[in-house]
Coordinates of C-alpha atoms in Angstrom, one line a residue:
X1 CA 103.9 15.5 78.3
X2 CA 103.7 16.5 74.7
X3 CA 106.4 18.0 72.4
X4 CA 104.2 21.1 72.1
X5 CA 104.2 21.8 75.9
X6 CA 107.9 21.3 76.1
X7 CA 108.6 23.7 73.2
X8 CA 106.3 26.4 74.6
X9 CA 107.9 26.1 78.0
X10 CA 111.4 26.2 76.8
X11 CA 110.7 29.1 74.5
X12 CA 109.1 31.1 77.3
X13 CA 112.1 30.5 79.7
X14 CA 114.4 32.0 77.1
X15 CA 112.1 35.1 76.5
X16 CA 112.0 34.0 72.9
X17 CA 109.2 34.8 70.5
X18 CA 108.1 32.5 67.7
X19 CA 109.7 34.8 65.2
X20 CA 113.0 34.6 67.0
X21 CA 113.0 30.9 67.3
X22 CA 112.0 30.6 63.7
X23 CA 115.0 32.7 62.7
X24 CA 117.3 30.5 64.7
X25 CA 116.0 27.4 63.0
X26 CA 115.8 28.9 59.5
X27 CA 112.1 28.4 59.2
X28 CA 109.1 30.7 59.0
X29 CA 107.1 31.8 62.0
X30 CA 104.1 29.9 60.7
X31 CA 106.1 26.6 61.0
X32 CA 106.7 27.2 64.7
X33 CA 103.0 28.1 65.2
X34 CA 102.0 24.9 63.6
X35 CA 104.4 22.9 65.8
X36 CA 102.9 24.5 68.9
X37 CA 99.4 23.9 67.6
X38 CA 100.3 20.2 66.9
X39 CA 99.3 20.7 63.2
X40 CA 102.8 19.6 62.0
X41 CA 106.0 18.3 63.3
X42 CA 109.6 19.4 62.8
X43 CA 112.1 17.4 60.8
X44 CA 115.0 15.6 62.5
X45 CA 117.6 18.3 61.7
X46 CA 115.3 20.9 63.2
X47 CA 114.7 18.7 66.3
X48 CA 118.4 18.3 66.8
X49 CA 118.9 22.1 66.4
X50 CA 116.2 22.7 69.0
X51 CA 118.1 20.4 71.4
X52 CA 121.2 22.5 70.9
X53 CA 119.3 25.7 71.5
X54 CA 117.5 24.6 74.6
X55 CA 120.3 22.3 75.9
X56 CA 118.3 19.2 76.3
X57 CA 118.2 15.6 74.9
X58 CA 116.1 14.5 72.0
X59 CA 114.2 12.0 74.2
X60 CA 113.4 14.7 76.8
X61 CA 112.3 17.2 74.2
X62 CA 110.0 14.7 72.3
X63 CA 108.7 12.4 75.0
X64 CA 109.8 13.8 78.4
X65 CA 108.5 16.5 80.6
X66 CA 110.7 19.7 80.6
X67 CA 108.0 22.0 82.0
X68 CA 109.2 21.6 85.5
X69 CA 112.8 22.3 84.7
X70 CA 114.1 25.6 86.2
X71 CA 115.4 28.1 83.7
X72 CA 119.2 27.7 83.0
X73 CA 121.7 30.0 81.4
X74 CA 121.5 29.2 77.7
X75 CA 124.0 29.7 74.9
X76 CA 121.2 31.4 72.9
X77 CA 119.0 33.8 74.8
X78 CA 117.1 36.6 73.1
X79 CA 115.1 39.4 74.6
X80 CA 111.3 39.7 74.3
X81 CA 109.9 42.2 71.9
X82 CA 109.9 42.7 68.1
X83 CA 111.9 40.4 65.8
X84 CA 115.7 40.6 66.2
X85 CA 118.6 39.2 64.3
X86 CA 119.2 35.9 66.1
X87 CA 120.7 34.0 63.2
X88 CA 123.5 36.4 62.3
X89 CA 121.9 37.7 59.1
X90 CA 123.2 41.2 59.5
X91 CA 126.8 40.1 60.3
X92 CA 126.7 37.7 57.3
X93 CA 125.5 40.4 54.9
X94 CA 128.1 42.9 56.2
X95 CA 130.8 40.2 55.6
X96 CA 129.6 39.9 52.0
X97 CA 129.6 43.7 51.7
X98 CA 133.3 43.6 52.4
X99 CA 134.5 40.5 50.6
X100 CA 132.6 41.0 47.3
X101 CA 133.7 44.6 46.5
X102 CA 137.2 43.8 47.8
X103 CA 137.4 40.9 45.3
X104 CA 136.2 43.0 42.4
X105 CA 138.5 45.8 43.4
X106 CA 141.5 43.4 43.6
X107 CA 140.9 42.4 40.0
X108 CA 140.7 46.0 38.8
X109 CA 143.9 46.9 40.8
X110 CA 145.6 44.0 39.2
X111 CA 144.7 45.4 35.8
X112 CA 146.0 48.8 36.9
X113 CA 149.3 47.4 38.0
X114 CA 149.5 45.4 34.8
X115 CA 149.0 48.5 32.8
X116 CA 151.7 50.3 34.8
X117 CA 154.3 47.6 34.0
X118 CA 153.0 46.8 30.5
X119 CA 156.0 46.4 28.1
X120 CA 158.5 46.8 30.9
X121 CA 160.1 43.4 30.3
X122 CA 160.2 40.6 27.8
X123 CA 159.3 37.4 29.5
X124 CA 159.5 35.3 26.4
X125 CA 161.3 35.7 23.1
X126 CA 159.7 37.5 20.1
X127 CA 156.7 39.7 20.6
X128 CA 156.1 39.0 24.3
X129 CA 156.2 42.5 25.6
X130 CA 152.7 42.0 27.1
X131 CA 153.6 38.9 29.0
X132 CA 154.2 40.7 32.3
X133 CA 150.9 42.5 31.9
X134 CA 149.1 39.2 31.5
X135 CA 150.8 37.6 34.5
X136 CA 150.0 40.6 36.7
X137 CA 146.4 40.6 35.6
X138 CA 146.1 36.9 36.3
X139 CA 147.5 37.4 39.7
X140 CA 144.9 40.1 40.4
X141 CA 142.2 37.8 39.3
X142 CA 143.5 35.1 41.6
X143 CA 143.5 37.5 44.5
X144 CA 140.0 38.6 43.7
X145 CA 138.8 35.0 43.6
X146 CA 140.3 34.4 47.0
X147 CA 137.6 36.8 48.3
X148 CA 134.8 36.1 45.9
X149 CA 134.7 32.3 45.9
X150 CA 134.6 31.8 49.7
X151 CA 132.0 34.6 50.0
X152 CA 129.8 32.9 47.4
X153 CA 130.1 29.5 49.2
X154 CA 129.4 31.0 52.6
X155 CA 126.3 32.8 51.2
X156 CA 125.0 29.6 49.7
X157 CA 125.5 27.7 53.0
X158 CA 123.8 30.5 54.9
X159 CA 120.8 30.4 52.5
X160 CA 120.5 26.6 52.9
X161 CA 120.6 27.0 56.7
X162 CA 118.2 30.0 56.7
X163 CA 115.8 29.8 53.8
X164 CA 113.5 32.3 55.5
X165 CA 114.4 35.5 57.5
X166 CA 111.8 37.4 59.5
X167 CA 112.3 41.1 58.8
X168 CA 113.9 42.8 61.9
X169 CA 115.1 46.1 60.4
X170 CA 113.5 49.3 61.5
X171 CA 112.7 52.3 59.3
X172 CA 115.6 54.1 61.0
X173 CA 118.0 51.2 59.9
X174 CA 116.8 51.6 56.3
X175 CA 117.1 55.4 56.5
X176 CA 120.7 55.2 57.7
X177 CA 121.5 52.6 55.0
X178 CA 120.1 54.9 52.3
X179 CA 122.1 57.9 53.6
X180 CA 125.3 55.8 53.7
X181 CA 124.6 54.5 50.2
X182 CA 124.1 58.1 48.9
X183 CA 127.4 59.2 50.4
X184 CA 129.2 56.0 49.1
X185 CA 127.7 56.5 45.6
X186 CA 128.8 60.1 45.4
X187 CA 132.3 59.3 46.8
X188 CA 132.6 56.4 44.3
X189 CA 131.7 58.5 41.3
X190 CA 134.1 61.3 42.5
X191 CA 136.9 58.7 42.7
X192 CA 136.2 57.6 39.2
X193 CA 136.2 61.2 38.0
X194 CA 139.6 61.6 39.7
X195 CA 140.9 58.7 37.7
X196 CA 139.6 60.2 34.5
X197 CA 141.3 63.5 35.5
X198 CA 144.6 61.7 35.8
X199 CA 144.1 60.2 32.3
X200 CA 143.3 63.6 30.8
X201 CA 146.2 65.4 32.4
X202 CA 148.9 62.7 32.0
X203 CA 147.5 60.9 28.9
X204 CA 148.7 63.5 26.4
X205 CA 152.3 62.7 27.2
X206 CA 153.1 59.3 25.6
X207 CA 155.9 58.7 28.1
X208 CA 153.4 58.9 31.0
X209 CA 150.7 56.9 29.3
X210 CA 151.2 53.8 31.5
X211 CA 151.1 56.0 34.7
X212 CA 147.9 57.7 33.5
X213 CA 146.2 54.3 32.8
X214 CA 147.4 53.0 36.2
X215 CA 145.8 55.9 38.1
X216 CA 142.6 55.6 36.0
X217 CA 142.1 52.0 36.8
X218 CA 143.3 52.4 40.4
X219 CA 140.7 55.1 41.2
X220 CA 138.0 53.2 39.2
X221 CA 138.8 50.3 41.6
X222 CA 138.4 52.5 44.6
X223 CA 135.2 54.0 43.2
X224 CA 133.7 50.6 42.4
X225 CA 134.5 49.4 45.9
X226 CA 132.6 52.2 47.4
X227 CA 129.6 51.8 45.2
X228 CA 129.3 48.1 45.6
X229 CA 130.1 48.1 49.3
X230 CA 127.4 50.6 50.2
X231 CA 125.0 49.3 47.7
X232 CA 125.2 45.8 49.3
X233 CA 124.8 47.4 52.8
X234 CA 121.6 49.0 51.5
X235 CA 120.5 45.8 49.9
X236 CA 120.9 43.9 53.1
X237 CA 118.0 45.8 54.6
X238 CA 115.6 44.4 52.0
X239 CA 114.9 41.1 53.7
X240 CA 112.0 40.4 51.4
X241 CA 114.4 40.4 48.5
X242 CA 116.7 37.9 50.4
X243 CA 113.7 35.6 51.0
X244 CA 112.8 35.8 47.3
X245 CA 116.4 35.2 46.1
X246 CA 116.4 31.9 48.1
X247 CA 114.0 30.5 45.4
X248 CA 116.5 31.5 42.7
X249 CA 119.7 30.2 44.3
X250 CA 118.6 27.0 46.1
X251 CA 117.9 23.8 44.2
X252 CA 114.3 22.6 44.0
X253 CA 115.1 19.6 46.3
X254 CA 116.6 21.9 49.0
X255 CA 113.4 24.1 48.9
X256 CA 111.2 21.1 49.0
X257 CA 113.0 19.7 52.1
X258 CA 113.2 23.0 53.9
X259 CA 111.1 23.3 57.0
X260 CA 108.7 26.0 55.7
X261 CA 105.0 26.5 55.7
X262 CA 103.3 25.2 52.6
X263 CA 102.4 28.6 51.2
X264 CA 106.0 29.8 51.4
X265 CA 107.4 26.6 49.9
X266 CA 105.0 26.9 47.0
X267 CA 106.0 30.5 46.3
X268 CA 109.7 29.5 46.3
X269 CA 109.2 26.5 44.1
X270 CA 107.1 28.7 41.7
X271 CA 109.9 31.3 41.6
X272 CA 112.5 28.5 40.9
X273 CA 110.4 27.1 38.0
X274 CA 110.0 30.6 36.6
X275 CA 113.7 31.3 36.7
X276 CA 114.4 27.9 35.1
X277 CA 112.1 28.9 32.2
X278 CA 113.8 32.3 31.9
X279 CA 117.2 30.5 31.9
X280 CA 116.1 28.1 29.2
X281 CA 114.7 30.9 27.0
X282 CA 117.8 33.0 27.4
X283 CA 120.0 30.0 26.7
X284 CA 118.1 29.4 23.5
X285 CA 118.4 33.1 22.5
X286 CA 122.2 33.1 23.0
X287 CA 122.6 29.9 21.1
X288 CA 120.7 31.5 18.2
X289 CA 122.9 34.6 18.6
X290 CA 126.0 32.5 18.4
X291 CA 124.7 30.8 15.2
X292 CA 123.9 34.1 13.6
X293 CA 127.2 35.6 14.7
X294 CA 129.2 32.7 13.2
X295 CA 127.1 32.9 10.1
X296 CA 127.8 36.6 9.7
X297 CA 131.5 35.9 10.2
X298 CA 131.9 33.0 7.8
X299 CA 129.1 33.3 5.3
X300 CA 130.9 36.0 3.1
X301 CA 134.0 33.8 3.0
X302 CA 132.1 30.7 2.1
X303 CA 130.1 32.4 -0.7
X304 CA 133.2 34.2 -2.1
X305 CA 134.4 32.8 -5.5
X306 CA 138.0 33.2 -4.2
X307 CA 138.0 32.7 -0.4
X308 CA 141.8 33.1 -0.2
X309 CA 141.6 36.6 -1.6
X310 CA 138.4 37.5 0.2
X311 CA 138.6 40.8 2.3
X312 CA 136.0 41.0 5.0
X313 CA 136.2 44.8 5.3
X314 CA 132.8 46.4 4.5
X315 CA 131.0 43.0 4.7
X316 CA 128.8 41.4 7.4
X317 CA 131.9 39.7 8.8
X318 CA 132.9 43.1 10.3
X319 CA 129.7 43.1 12.4
X320 CA 129.5 39.5 13.6
X321 CA 130.1 40.5 17.2
X322 CA 126.9 42.5 17.3
X323 CA 124.9 39.3 17.5
X324 CA 125.9 38.7 21.2
X325 CA 125.1 42.2 22.6
X326 CA 121.7 42.0 20.7
X327 CA 121.1 38.5 22.2
X328 CA 122.0 39.9 25.7
X329 CA 119.5 42.7 25.3
X330 CA 116.8 40.3 24.1
X331 CA 117.5 38.1 27.2
X332 CA 117.0 41.1 29.4
X333 CA 113.7 42.1 27.7
X334 CA 112.4 38.6 27.8
X335 CA 113.3 38.2 31.5
X336 CA 111.5 41.4 32.5
X337 CA 108.4 40.5 30.5
X338 CA 108.3 36.9 31.8
X339 CA 108.7 38.1 35.4
X340 CA 106.1 40.8 35.0
X341 CA 103.5 38.5 33.5
X342 CA 104.4 35.6 35.8
X343 CA 103.8 37.9 38.8
X344 CA 100.4 38.9 37.5
X345 CA 99.4 35.3 36.9
X346 CA 100.2 34.4 40.5

């Protein structure tokens, strides 16, 4: 009995479509089709995962005869029909939509609390009134990283395990996500306006300046949380964007070794090369911007007949920082143009 016959039988006993099995394995449907047509063969890690899904040994799956085995309750059983989320994509994306905005909001709340206590105590002698502010902000950053770093690592691991997701969202799912995002966006903007209102009302009194700044940053944090959270929930329904982002986030070796059909692998590798080119060009632009910025800062001093008495006011030294925003804008323009012309060429 062939591997193909075993695979087809086991899949049918679980009421599992090729798309659903592909999602469980993190491959494309075309890969499963090729396996069942005996045009290609899964790699060892996929074979072991198949053994886990269908609760069989590797020898039985590859060389044995499983077509006569009666269906047994399986740890992974999916209903027949259109593609469904069998690899936990939606749950994973919802987890990200909580952790990422919470991490960002924690950093902003840390700044808010730091502004509230700014100047309240001297932590060190001489001119250290801002020491407490710095410590609180650093604590907020640390709390934020507690959410952001694990979320990033989990997302990278999920991408490696599932480099391709079959789109299972319905138009109703996308409509609900768009409505939720609209509500979250309006609520987020309203919260930011509330913070600005506190600043306008309380900011005129110097004695209440710290309180005004606290409420401003606090409500900005709440607003940003809403906008980012519902934005990510909307973004999760764009499965094509997820599949495209795999080419940006995974290393070329990981893409090359992934169990994908050749056409899909070539697209991801082309995307990876394109992003590497964009990164190289942007890196060059920012290095040039740094050279220009440092030149604007020091050139007037170096060319002055009396550097000790040189006053930079009114000279190019006052505008050295402009080089970096201009460099960033150029990077954005170059990225858009390269992606646009790169897409046309493909």
